[in-house]
Coordinates of C-alpha atoms in Angstrom, one line a residue:
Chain A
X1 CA 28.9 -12.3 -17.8
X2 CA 32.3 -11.2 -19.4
X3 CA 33.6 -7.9 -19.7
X4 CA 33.4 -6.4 -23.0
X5 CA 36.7 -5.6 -23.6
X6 CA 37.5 -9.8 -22.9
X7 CA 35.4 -10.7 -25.6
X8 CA 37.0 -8.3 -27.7
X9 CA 40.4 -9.6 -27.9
X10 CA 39.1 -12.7 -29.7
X11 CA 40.3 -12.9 -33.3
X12 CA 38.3 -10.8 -35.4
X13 CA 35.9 -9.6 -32.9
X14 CA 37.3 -6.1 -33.4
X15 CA 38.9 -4.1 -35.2
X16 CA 40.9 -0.6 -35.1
X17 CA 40.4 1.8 -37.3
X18 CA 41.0 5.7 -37.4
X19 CA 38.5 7.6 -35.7
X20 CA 36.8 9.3 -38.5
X21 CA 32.8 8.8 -39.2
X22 CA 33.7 8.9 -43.2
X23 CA 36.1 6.5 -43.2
X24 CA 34.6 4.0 -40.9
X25 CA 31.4 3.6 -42.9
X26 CA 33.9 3.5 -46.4
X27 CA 35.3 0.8 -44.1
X28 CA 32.3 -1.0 -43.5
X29 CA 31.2 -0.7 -46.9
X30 CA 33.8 -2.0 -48.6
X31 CA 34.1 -4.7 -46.0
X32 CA 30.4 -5.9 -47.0
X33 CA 28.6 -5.2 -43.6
X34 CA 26.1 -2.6 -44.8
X35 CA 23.0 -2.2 -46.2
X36 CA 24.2 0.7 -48.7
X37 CA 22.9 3.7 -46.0
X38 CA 25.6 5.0 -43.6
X39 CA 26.2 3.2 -40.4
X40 CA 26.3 4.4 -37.2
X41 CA 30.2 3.3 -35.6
X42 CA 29.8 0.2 -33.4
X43 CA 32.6 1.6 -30.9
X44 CA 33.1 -0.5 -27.8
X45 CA 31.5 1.8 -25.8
X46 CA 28.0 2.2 -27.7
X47 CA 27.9 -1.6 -27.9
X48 CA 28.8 -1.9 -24.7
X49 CA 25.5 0.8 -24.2
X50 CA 23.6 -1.3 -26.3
X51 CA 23.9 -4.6 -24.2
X52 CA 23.3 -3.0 -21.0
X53 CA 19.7 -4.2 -21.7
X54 CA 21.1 -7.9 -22.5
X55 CA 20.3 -10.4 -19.0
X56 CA 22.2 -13.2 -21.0
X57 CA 25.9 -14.0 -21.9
X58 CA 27.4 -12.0 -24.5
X59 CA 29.0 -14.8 -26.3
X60 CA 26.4 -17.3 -25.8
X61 CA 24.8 -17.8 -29.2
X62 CA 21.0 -17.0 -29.8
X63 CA 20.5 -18.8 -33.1
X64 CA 22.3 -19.8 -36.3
X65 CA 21.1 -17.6 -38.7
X66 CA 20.8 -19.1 -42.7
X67 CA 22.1 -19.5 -45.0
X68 CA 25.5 -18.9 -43.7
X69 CA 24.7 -20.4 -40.3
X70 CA 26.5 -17.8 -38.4
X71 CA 26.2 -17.6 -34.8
X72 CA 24.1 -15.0 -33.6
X73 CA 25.9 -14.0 -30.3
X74 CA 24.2 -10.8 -28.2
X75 CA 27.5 -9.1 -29.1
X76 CA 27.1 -9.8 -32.7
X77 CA 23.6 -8.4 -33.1
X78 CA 24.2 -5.5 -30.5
X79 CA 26.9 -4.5 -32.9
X80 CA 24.5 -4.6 -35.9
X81 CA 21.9 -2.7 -33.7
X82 CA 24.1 -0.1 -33.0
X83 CA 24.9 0.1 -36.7
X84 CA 21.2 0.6 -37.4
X85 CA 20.8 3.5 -34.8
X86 CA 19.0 1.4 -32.2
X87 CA 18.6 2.8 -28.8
X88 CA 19.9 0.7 -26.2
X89 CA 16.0 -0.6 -25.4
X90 CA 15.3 -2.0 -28.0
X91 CA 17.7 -4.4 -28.3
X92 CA 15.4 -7.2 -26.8
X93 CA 12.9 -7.2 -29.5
X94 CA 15.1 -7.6 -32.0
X95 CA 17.2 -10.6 -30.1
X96 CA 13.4 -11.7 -29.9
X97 CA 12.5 -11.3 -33.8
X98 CA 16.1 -13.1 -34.7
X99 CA 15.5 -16.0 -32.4
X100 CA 12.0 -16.2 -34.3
X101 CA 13.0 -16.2 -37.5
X102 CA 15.5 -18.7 -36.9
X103 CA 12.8 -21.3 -35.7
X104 CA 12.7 -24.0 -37.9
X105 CA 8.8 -23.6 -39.2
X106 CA 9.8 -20.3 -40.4
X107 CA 11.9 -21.3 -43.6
X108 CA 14.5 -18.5 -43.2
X109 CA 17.0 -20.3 -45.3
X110 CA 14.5 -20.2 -47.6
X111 CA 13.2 -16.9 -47.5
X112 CA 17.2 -15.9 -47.4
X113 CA 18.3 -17.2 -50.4
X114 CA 15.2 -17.3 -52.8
X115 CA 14.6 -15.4 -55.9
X116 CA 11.6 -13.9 -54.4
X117 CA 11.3 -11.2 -52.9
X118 CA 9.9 -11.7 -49.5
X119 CA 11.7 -10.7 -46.3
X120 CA 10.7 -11.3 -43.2
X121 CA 8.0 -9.0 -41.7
X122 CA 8.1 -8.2 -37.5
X123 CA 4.7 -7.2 -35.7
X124 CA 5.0 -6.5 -32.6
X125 CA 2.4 -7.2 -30.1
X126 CA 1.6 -5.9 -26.0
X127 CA 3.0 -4.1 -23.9
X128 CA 6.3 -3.6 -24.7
X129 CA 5.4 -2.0 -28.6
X130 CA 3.4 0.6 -26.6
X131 CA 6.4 1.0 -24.3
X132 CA 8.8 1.7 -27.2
X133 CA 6.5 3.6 -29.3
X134 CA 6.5 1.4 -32.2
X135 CA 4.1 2.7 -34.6
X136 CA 1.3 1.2 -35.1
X137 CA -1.3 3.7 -36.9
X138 CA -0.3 6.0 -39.7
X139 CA 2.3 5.2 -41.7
X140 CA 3.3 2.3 -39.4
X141 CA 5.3 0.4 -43.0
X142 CA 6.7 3.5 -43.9
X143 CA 9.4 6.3 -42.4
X144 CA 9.1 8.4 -39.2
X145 CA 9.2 6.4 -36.1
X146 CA 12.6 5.4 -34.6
X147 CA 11.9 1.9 -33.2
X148 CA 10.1 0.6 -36.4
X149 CA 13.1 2.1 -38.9
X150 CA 15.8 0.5 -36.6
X151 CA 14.9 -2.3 -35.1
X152 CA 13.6 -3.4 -39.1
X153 CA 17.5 -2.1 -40.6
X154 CA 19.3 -3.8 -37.1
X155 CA 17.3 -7.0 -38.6
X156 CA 18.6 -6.6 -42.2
X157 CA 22.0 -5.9 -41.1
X158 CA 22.0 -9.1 -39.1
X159 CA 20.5 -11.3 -41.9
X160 CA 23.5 -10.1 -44.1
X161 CA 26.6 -9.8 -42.0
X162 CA 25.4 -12.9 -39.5
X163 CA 23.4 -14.8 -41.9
X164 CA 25.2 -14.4 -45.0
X165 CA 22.7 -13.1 -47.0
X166 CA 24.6 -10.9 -49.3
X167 CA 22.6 -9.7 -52.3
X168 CA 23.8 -11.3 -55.2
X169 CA 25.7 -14.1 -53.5
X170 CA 23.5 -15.6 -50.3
X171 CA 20.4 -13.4 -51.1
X172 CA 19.5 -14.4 -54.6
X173 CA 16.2 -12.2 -55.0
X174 CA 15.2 -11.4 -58.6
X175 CA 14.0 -8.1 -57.5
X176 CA 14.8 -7.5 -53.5
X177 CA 11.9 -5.0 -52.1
X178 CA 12.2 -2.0 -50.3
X179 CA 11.2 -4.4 -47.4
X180 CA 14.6 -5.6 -47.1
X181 CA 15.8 -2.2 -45.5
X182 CA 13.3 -2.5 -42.7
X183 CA 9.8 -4.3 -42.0
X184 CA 8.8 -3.9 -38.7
X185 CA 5.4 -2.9 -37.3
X186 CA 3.1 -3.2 -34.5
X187 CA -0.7 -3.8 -34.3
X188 CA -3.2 -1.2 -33.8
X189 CA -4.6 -2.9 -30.7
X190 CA -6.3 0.1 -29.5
X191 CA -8.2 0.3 -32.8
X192 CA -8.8 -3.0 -33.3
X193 CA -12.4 -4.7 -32.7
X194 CA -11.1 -7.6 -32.2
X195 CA -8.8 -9.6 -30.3
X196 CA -4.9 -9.1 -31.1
X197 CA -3.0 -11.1 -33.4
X198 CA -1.2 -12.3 -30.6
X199 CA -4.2 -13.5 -28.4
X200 CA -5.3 -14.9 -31.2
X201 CA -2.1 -17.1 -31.3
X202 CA -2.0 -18.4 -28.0
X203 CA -1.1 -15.4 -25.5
X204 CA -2.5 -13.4 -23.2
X205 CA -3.2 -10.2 -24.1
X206 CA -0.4 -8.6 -21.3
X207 CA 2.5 -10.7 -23.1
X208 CA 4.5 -8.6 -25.5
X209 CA 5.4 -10.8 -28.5
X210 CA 6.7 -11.2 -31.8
X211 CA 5.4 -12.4 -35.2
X212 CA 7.4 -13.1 -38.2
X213 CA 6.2 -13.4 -41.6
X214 CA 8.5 -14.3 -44.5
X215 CA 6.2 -11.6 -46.4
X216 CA 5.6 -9.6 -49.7
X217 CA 5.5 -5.8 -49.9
X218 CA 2.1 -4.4 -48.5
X219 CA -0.4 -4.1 -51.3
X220 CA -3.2 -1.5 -51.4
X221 CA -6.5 -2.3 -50.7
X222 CA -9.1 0.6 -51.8
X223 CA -12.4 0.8 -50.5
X224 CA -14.0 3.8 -50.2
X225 CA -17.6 3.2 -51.4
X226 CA -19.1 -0.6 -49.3
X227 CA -20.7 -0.2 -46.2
X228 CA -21.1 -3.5 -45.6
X229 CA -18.8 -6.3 -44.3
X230 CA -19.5 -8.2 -47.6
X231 CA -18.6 -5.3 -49.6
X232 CA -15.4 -5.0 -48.1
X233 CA -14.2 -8.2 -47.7
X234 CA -15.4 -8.8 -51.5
X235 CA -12.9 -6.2 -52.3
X236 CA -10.2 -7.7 -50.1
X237 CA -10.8 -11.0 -51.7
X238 CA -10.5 -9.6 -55.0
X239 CA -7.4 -8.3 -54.5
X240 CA -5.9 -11.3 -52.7
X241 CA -6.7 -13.6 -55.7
X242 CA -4.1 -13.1 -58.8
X243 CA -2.0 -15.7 -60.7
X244 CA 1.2 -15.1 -60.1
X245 CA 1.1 -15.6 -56.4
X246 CA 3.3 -17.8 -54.1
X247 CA 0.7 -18.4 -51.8
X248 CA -1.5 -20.1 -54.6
X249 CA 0.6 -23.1 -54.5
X250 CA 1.8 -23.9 -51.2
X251 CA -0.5 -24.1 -48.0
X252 CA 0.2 -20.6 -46.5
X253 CA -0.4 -18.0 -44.4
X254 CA -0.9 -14.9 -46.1
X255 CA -1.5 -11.7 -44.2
X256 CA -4.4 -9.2 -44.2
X257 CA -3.9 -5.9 -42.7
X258 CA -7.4 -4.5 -42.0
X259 CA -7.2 -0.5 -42.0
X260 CA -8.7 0.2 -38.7
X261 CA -12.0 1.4 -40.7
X262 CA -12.6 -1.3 -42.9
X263 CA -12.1 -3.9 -39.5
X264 CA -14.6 -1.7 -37.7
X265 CA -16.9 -1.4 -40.4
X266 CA -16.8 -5.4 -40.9
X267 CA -16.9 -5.6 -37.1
X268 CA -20.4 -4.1 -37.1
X269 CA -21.5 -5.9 -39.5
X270 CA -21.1 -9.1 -36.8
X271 CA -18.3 -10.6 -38.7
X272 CA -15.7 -12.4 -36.1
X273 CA -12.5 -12.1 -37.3
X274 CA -12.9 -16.2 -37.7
X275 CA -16.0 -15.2 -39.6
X276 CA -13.5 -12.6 -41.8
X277 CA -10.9 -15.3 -42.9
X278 CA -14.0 -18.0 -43.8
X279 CA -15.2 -15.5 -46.2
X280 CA -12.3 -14.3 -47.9
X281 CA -10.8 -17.9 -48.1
X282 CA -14.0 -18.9 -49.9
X283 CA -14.1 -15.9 -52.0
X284 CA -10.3 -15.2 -52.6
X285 CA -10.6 -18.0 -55.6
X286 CA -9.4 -17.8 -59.4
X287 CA -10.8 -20.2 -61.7
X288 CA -8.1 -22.0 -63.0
X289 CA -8.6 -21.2 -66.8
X290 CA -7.4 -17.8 -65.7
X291 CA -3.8 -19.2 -64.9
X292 CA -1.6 -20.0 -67.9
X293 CA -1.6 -22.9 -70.0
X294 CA 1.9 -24.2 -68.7
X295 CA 1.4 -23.6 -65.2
X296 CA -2.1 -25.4 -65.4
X297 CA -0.4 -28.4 -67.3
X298 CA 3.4 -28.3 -64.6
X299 CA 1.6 -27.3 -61.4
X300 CA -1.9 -27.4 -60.4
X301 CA -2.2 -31.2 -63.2
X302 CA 1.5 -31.8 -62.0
X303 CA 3.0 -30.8 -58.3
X304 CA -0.3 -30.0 -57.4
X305 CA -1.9 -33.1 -59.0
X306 CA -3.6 -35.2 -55.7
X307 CA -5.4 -31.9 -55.1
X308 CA -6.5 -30.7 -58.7
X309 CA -5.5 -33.8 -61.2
X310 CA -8.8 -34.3 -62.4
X311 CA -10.8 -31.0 -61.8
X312 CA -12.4 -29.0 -64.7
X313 CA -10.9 -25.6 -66.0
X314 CA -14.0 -23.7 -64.3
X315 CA -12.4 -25.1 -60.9
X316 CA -12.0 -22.2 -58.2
X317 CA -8.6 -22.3 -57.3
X318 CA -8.1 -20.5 -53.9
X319 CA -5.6 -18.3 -52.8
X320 CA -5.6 -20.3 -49.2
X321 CA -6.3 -23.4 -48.5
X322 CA -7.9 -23.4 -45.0
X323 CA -9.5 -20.3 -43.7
X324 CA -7.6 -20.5 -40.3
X325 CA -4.5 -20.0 -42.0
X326 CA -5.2 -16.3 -43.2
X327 CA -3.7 -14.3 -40.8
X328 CA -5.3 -11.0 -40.4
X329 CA -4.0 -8.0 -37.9
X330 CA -5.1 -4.3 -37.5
X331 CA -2.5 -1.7 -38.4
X332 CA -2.9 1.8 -39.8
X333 CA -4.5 4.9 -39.5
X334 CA -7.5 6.7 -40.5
X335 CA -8.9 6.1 -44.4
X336 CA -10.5 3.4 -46.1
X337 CA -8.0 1.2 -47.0
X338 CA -6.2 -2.6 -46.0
X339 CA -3.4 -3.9 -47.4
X340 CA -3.0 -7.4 -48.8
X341 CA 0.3 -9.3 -47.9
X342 CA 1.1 -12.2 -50.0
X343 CA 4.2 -14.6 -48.5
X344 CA 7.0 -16.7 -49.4
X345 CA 4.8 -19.8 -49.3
X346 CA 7.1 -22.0 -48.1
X347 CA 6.9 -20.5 -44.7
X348 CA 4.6 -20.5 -41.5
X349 CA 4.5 -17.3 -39.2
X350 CA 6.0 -18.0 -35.8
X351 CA 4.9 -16.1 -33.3
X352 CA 7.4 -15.7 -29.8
X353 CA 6.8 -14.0 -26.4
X354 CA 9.3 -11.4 -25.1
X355 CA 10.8 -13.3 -21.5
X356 CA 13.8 -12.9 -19.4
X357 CA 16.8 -14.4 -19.6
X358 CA 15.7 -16.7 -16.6
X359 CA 12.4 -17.4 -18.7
X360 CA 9.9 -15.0 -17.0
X361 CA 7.7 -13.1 -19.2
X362 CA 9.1 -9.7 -19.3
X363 CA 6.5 -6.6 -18.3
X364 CA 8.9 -4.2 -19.8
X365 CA 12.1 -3.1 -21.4
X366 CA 13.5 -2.8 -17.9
X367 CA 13.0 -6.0 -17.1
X368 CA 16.3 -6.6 -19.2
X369 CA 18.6 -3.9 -17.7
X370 CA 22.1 -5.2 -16.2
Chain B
X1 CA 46.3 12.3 -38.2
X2 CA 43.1 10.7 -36.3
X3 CA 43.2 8.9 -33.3
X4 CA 42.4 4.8 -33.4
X5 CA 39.3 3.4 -32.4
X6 CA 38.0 -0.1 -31.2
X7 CA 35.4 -0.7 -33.3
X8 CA 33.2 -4.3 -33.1
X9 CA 33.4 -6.9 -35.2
X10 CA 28.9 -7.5 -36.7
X11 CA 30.1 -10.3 -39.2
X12 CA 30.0 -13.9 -38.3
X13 CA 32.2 -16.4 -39.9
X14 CA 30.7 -19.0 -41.4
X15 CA 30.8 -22.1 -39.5
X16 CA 34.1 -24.1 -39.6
X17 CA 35.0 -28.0 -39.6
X18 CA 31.9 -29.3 -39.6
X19 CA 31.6 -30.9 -43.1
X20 CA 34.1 -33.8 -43.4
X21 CA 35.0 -34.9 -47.4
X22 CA 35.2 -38.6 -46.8
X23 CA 38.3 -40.4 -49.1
X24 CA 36.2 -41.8 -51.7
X25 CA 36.6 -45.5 -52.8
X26 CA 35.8 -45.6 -56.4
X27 CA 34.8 -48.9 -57.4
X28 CA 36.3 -50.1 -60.9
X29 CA 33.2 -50.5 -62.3
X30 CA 33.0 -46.3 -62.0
X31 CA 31.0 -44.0 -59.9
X32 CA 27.4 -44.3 -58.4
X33 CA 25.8 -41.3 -59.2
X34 CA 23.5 -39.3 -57.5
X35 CA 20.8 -37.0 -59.0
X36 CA 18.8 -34.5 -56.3
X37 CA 16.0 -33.1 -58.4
X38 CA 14.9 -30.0 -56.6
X39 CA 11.7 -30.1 -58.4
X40 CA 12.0 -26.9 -60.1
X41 CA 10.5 -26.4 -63.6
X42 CA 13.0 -27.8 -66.2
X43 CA 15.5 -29.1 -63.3
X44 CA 14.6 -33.2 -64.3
X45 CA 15.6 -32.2 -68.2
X46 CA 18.5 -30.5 -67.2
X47 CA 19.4 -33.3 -64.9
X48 CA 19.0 -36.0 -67.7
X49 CA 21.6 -34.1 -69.8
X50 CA 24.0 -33.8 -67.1
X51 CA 23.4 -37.5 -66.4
X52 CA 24.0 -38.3 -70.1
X53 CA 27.2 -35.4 -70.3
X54 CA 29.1 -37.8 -67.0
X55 CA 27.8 -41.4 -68.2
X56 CA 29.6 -40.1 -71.6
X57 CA 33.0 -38.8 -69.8
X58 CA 33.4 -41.2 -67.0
X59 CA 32.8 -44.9 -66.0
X60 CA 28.9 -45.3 -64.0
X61 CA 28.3 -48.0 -62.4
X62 CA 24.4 -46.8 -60.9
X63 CA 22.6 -43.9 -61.1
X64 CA 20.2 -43.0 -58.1
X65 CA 17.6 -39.9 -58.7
X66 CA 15.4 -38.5 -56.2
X67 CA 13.3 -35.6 -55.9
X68 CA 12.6 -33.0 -53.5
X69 CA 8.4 -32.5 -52.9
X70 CA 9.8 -28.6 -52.8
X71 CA 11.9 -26.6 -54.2
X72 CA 11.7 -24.2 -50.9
X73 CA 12.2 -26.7 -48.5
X74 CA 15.3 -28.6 -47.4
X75 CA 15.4 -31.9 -48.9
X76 CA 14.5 -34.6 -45.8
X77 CA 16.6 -36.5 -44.0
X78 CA 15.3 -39.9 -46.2
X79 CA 16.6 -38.6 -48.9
X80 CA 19.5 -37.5 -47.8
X81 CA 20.5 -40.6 -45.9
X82 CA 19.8 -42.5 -49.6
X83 CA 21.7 -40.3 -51.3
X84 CA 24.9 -40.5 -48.6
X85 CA 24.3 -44.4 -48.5
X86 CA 24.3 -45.1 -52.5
X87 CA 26.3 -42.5 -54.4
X88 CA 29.6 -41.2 -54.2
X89 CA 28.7 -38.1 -56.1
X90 CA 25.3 -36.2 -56.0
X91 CA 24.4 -33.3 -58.2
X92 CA 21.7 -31.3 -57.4
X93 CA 19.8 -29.3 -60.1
X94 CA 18.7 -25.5 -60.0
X95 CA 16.8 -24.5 -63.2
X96 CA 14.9 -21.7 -63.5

């Protein structure tokens, strides 16, 4: 492991600047490496804070992160995290939610760079989101809980000053989405009636993990009148199934957050949560004399012709393709709502366990400490 | 007059040397062009022009066109490899 102030003397790994909060962030802003909130000064001595819970070389890259293909060193991103107002414990998690999204399956050059306006959406699963409070119930997408604000901004601030997505220039979205300051949840496992996301993915339920989604904006899903698992899961489908939605023409994995409520309330009603995707993938379906003229004619008779080349305007077009691919997770807090989560399309959810530097799964934050 | 501080570095450079520009060797008869449709709406059309705008401005001696199954995903390495192995000069459409 080098010492800190080693790694510093490499050219442009630091720099000196006057010691004044005001000018450091006019610094940083002018320089590029901000999200447009103030910044918190990466000083050599709070990054050095930061990576106390860092078991690997500080210089080693992690990942190349698109579209710049910048490496992605501990240093780097403990710099960025200090930026963001991390505290020193979460650093793991969001070394663990980078090395993610840099998997291959994940797109990220494409989710980067595209006009759309995805960004990359973090739950967080086991242990760990419990040990660091990541909110999980109300309000768990919006403001109030230190781990979910800055481990989502540490993320953002990577993207751009690592990754080199730079609105305008590397990050070409139409729009952007408030989702591009900070995405980052964890599921409401204690509310849940079924199992996590995570053990539904492969892991045991004592493994803290990861999942990244190259995702839309949360929309609302109001239900305050069915009883009934059919009635709810009508209303989800309904409001998963519009025209202008990515998701429609690529095989994806759009996400459903089931309000802890509706999941019970569709949990009584002896719906799995296999049982849940089957019926909104069969019900989530446009015919495709709703969609417009020119996209009938260029996409579902052209890119999508193998698949729909000969079917009749009354088709039912579905929003997903299989019903294993809708991804569905319990987060929130008390009311009759869910949220629908349209994605990128051209991306599949990658989902990564939280281990040592030596490759044990890690039981805790602690695990980590130098 | 305040004090200096160290402060660290959270940009990454992009990654250097790694593309070479190979010395081209331009065969009399003129350039063997290369068209990477990225398959986004109105990217073949505004390929064709730009095909017609070089054929019009410089010597072509072949014109190769391929297209990319999606205009979010990387093109694959097939195409690539084609493009490297029978054009000097590739242009790659964005349209939207």
């Amino acid at each position: 492991m080098s010492d800190l102030s080693d790694l510093l003397k490499a050219p442009g790994a630091a720099i000196e600047a006057d010691e004044d909060f005001d000018a450091i962030n006019a610094l940083y802003m002018e320089r590029g490496w901000s999200d447009g909130l103030p910044i918190v000064p990466p000083t050599a001595a709070r990054v050095e804070k930061m990576l106390a819970y860092c078991d690997r070389p500080w210089n080693e890259s992690i990942a190349k992160i698109a579209p710049r293909y910048g490496e992605a060193t501990p240093l780097r991103l403990a710099a960025n995290a200090v930026m963001a107002g991390c505290r020193p414990e979460y650093f793991p998690l969001f070394m663990l939610a980078i090395e993610a999204m840099c998997e291959e399956p994940f797109n990220l050059y494409g989710i980067q760079a595209t006009t759309h306006l995805c960004a990359p959406l973090v739950i967080v699963n086991g242990p760990v989101a419990v040990e660091l409070g990541i909110n999980s119930g109300h309000n768990a997408f919006g403001p109030g809980t230190q781990s979910n604000a800055t481990i989502g901004r540490a993320i953002r601030l990577a993207l751009v000053n690592i990754g080199g997505a730079i609105p305008g220039a590397g990050d070409m979205s139409t729009f952007g989405a408030p989702s591009k300051f900070s995405y980052c949840v964890a599921e409401n496992e204690a509310d849940s009636p079924w199992e996590p996301l995570h053990v539904e993915r492969g892991f045991a339920k004592d493994t803290t993990t990861v999942t990244v989604i190259g995702a839309e904006c949360p929309h609302n899903v109001n239900d305050h009148e069915s009883l009934s698992a059919e009635g709810i899961l009508t209303t989800i489908a309904g409001t998963m199934a519009t025209t202008g939605n990515n998701d429609v023409y690529y095989d994806a994995l759009p996400l459903v957050v089931m309000g802890p409520e509706h999941a019970k309330t569709v949990a009584q009603g002896g719906f799995s949560k296999a049982d849940a995707k089957r019926f909104l993938q069969e019900h989530a379906t446009l015919p495709m004399n709703r969609f417009s003229k020119e996209n009938i004619e260029r996409r579902f008779r052209g890119t999508l012709k193998a698949r729909y080349g000969e079917s009749p305007l009354d088709t039912p077009i579905p929003v997903v393709q299989r019903a294993e691919d809708i991804i569905i997770a319990v987060i929130g807090g008390a009311g009759k709502h869910s949220a629908f989560i349209p994605t990128f399309g051209a991306t599949r959810a990658v989902t990564r366990a939280l281990r040592t530097g030596e490759g044990q799964l890690a039981k805790s934050v602690k695990d980590f400490r130098r | 007059m305040a004090n200096k501080i160290l402060l660290v570095v959270p940009e990454a450079p992009a990654p250097a040397g790694e593309a070479v520009v190979n010395e081209r060797a331009i065969d009399k008869r003129g350039i063997r062009l290369g068209v990477l449709d990225n398959s986004k709406g109105n990217a073949d059309h505004l390929l064709k022009f730009i095909v017609d705008a070089v054929k019009a401005a410089v010597p072509v001696a072949s014109v190769v066109s391929l297209r990319k199954a999606s205009v979010s995903l990387p093109a694959p390495k097939d195409i690539l490899d084609r493009l490297a192995g029978e054009a000097d000069v590739v242009v790659s459409a964005m349209a939207d």
